[in-house]
CSV table of C-alpha atoms in Angstrom, one decimal:
chain,number,residue,atom,x,y,z
K,30,MET,CA,-7.7,-7.7,5.0
K,31,SER,CA,-7.3,-4.7,2.9
K,32,LEU,CA,-10.4,-3.4,1.0
K,33,ILE,CA,-10.7,-3.1,-2.7
K,34,ILE,CA,-12.8,-0.9,-5.0
K,35,THR,CA,-14.5,-2.9,-7.7
K,36,ASP,CA,-15.2,-1.8,-11.3
K,37,GLU,CA,-18.7,-0.9,-10.1
K,38,CYS,CA,-17.2,2.3,-8.8
K,39,ILE,CA,-19.0,5.4,-10.2
K,40,ASN,CA,-16.1,7.8,-9.4
K,41,CYS,CA,-18.3,9.8,-7.1
K,42,ASP,CA,-15.3,10.8,-4.9
K,43,VAL,CA,-17.0,10.4,-1.5
K,44,CYS,CA,-14.7,7.6,-0.3
K,45,GLU,CA,-11.3,9.3,-0.8
K,46,PRO,CA,-11.7,12.1,1.8
K,47,GLU,CA,-13.1,9.6,4.4
K,48,CYS,CA,-10.0,7.5,4.5
K,49,PRO,CA,-7.9,8.4,7.6
K,50,ASN,CA,-4.8,6.6,6.2
K,51,GLU,CA,-5.0,8.3,2.8
K,52,ALA,CA,-5.1,4.9,1.2
K,53,ILE,CA,-7.6,5.8,-1.5
K,54,SER,CA,-6.7,7.7,-4.7
K,55,GLN,CA,-8.0,8.2,-8.2
K,56,GLY,CA,-6.8,5.4,-10.5
K,57,ASP,CA,-6.8,5.4,-14.3
K,58,GLU,CA,-10.5,4.5,-14.5
K,59,ILE,CA,-11.8,4.2,-10.9
K,60,TYR,CA,-10.7,4.9,-7.4
K,61,VAL,CA,-8.1,2.5,-5.9
K,62,ILE,CA,-7.0,1.5,-2.5
K,63,GLU,CA,-3.3,1.0,-1.6
K,64,PRO,CA,-3.2,-2.2,0.4
K,65,SER,CA,-0.2,-1.2,2.4
K,66,LYS,CA,-2.1,1.8,3.8
K,67,CYS,CA,-5.5,0.2,4.3
K,68,THR,CA,-6.3,-0.9,7.9
K,69,GLU,CA,-10.1,-1.1,7.4
K,70,CYS,CA,-10.1,1.9,9.7
K,71,ILE,CA,-8.9,-0.2,12.6
K,72,GLY,CA,-7.3,2.3,15.1
K,73,HIS,CA,-9.5,5.1,13.8
K,74,PHE,CA,-13.1,3.9,13.6
K,75,ASP,CA,-15.2,0.9,14.4
K,76,GLU,CA,-16.1,0.4,10.7
K,77,PRO,CA,-14.5,1.1,7.4
K,78,GLN,CA,-15.6,4.7,6.6
K,79,CYS,CA,-15.3,4.2,2.8
K,80,GLN,CA,-17.8,1.4,2.9
K,81,GLN,CA,-20.2,3.5,5.0
K,82,VAL,CA,-20.3,6.3,2.5
K,83,CYS,CA,-20.1,4.4,-0.8
K,84,PRO,CA,-23.5,4.8,-2.6
K,85,VAL,CA,-23.0,1.7,-4.8
K,86,ASP,CA,-21.5,-0.8,-2.3
K,87,CYS,CA,-18.4,-1.5,-4.4
K,88,ILE,CA,-15.8,-1.8,-1.6
K,89,PRO,CA,-15.5,-5.4,-0.4
K,90,LEU,CA,-12.6,-7.1,1.4
K,91,ASP,CA,-9.7,-7.9,-0.9
K,92,PRO,CA,-9.1,-11.7,-0.8
K,93,ASN,CA,-5.5,-11.1,-2.0
K,94,TYR,CA,-4.6,-9.3,1.2
K,95,LYS,CA,-5.7,-11.4,4.2
K,96,GLU,CA,-4.8,-9.8,7.5
K,97,SER,CA,-6.0,-10.4,11.1
K,98,GLU,CA,-7.2,-7.6,13.3
K,99,GLU,CA,-3.9,-7.7,15.1
K,100,GLN,CA,-2.0,-7.3,11.9
K,101,LEU,CA,-4.2,-4.4,10.9
K,102,MET,CA,-3.6,-2.8,14.3
K,103,GLU,CA,0.1,-3.2,13.9
K,104,LYS,CA,-0.1,-1.6,10.4
K,105,TYR,CA,-2.1,1.3,11.9
K,106,LEU,CA,0.5,1.8,14.6
K,107,THR,CA,3.3,1.8,12.0
K,108,LEU,CA,1.5,4.2,9.7
K,109,THR,CA,0.8,6.6,12.6
K,110,GLY,CA,4.4,6.4,14.0
K,111,GLN,CA,3.3,4.8,17.2
K,112,LEU,CA,5.3,1.6,16.6
């Protein structure tokens, strides 16, 4: 699954630089995650780094983008040019 940033986001900017896929950017009101770039850090780290640094715990799984670990790994390989 991709992750999503909820409206509880306080725009603290700690998540954006932690994303190895550059999937996080400033939206109109809060930070947003581009689902096509989010791999939940699979291929890079054991845990999603944005979730680890978020001080308000506002980055859950996005139920609209259900993906298996295998699909996330394939996305990682595609994004990094290894596929």
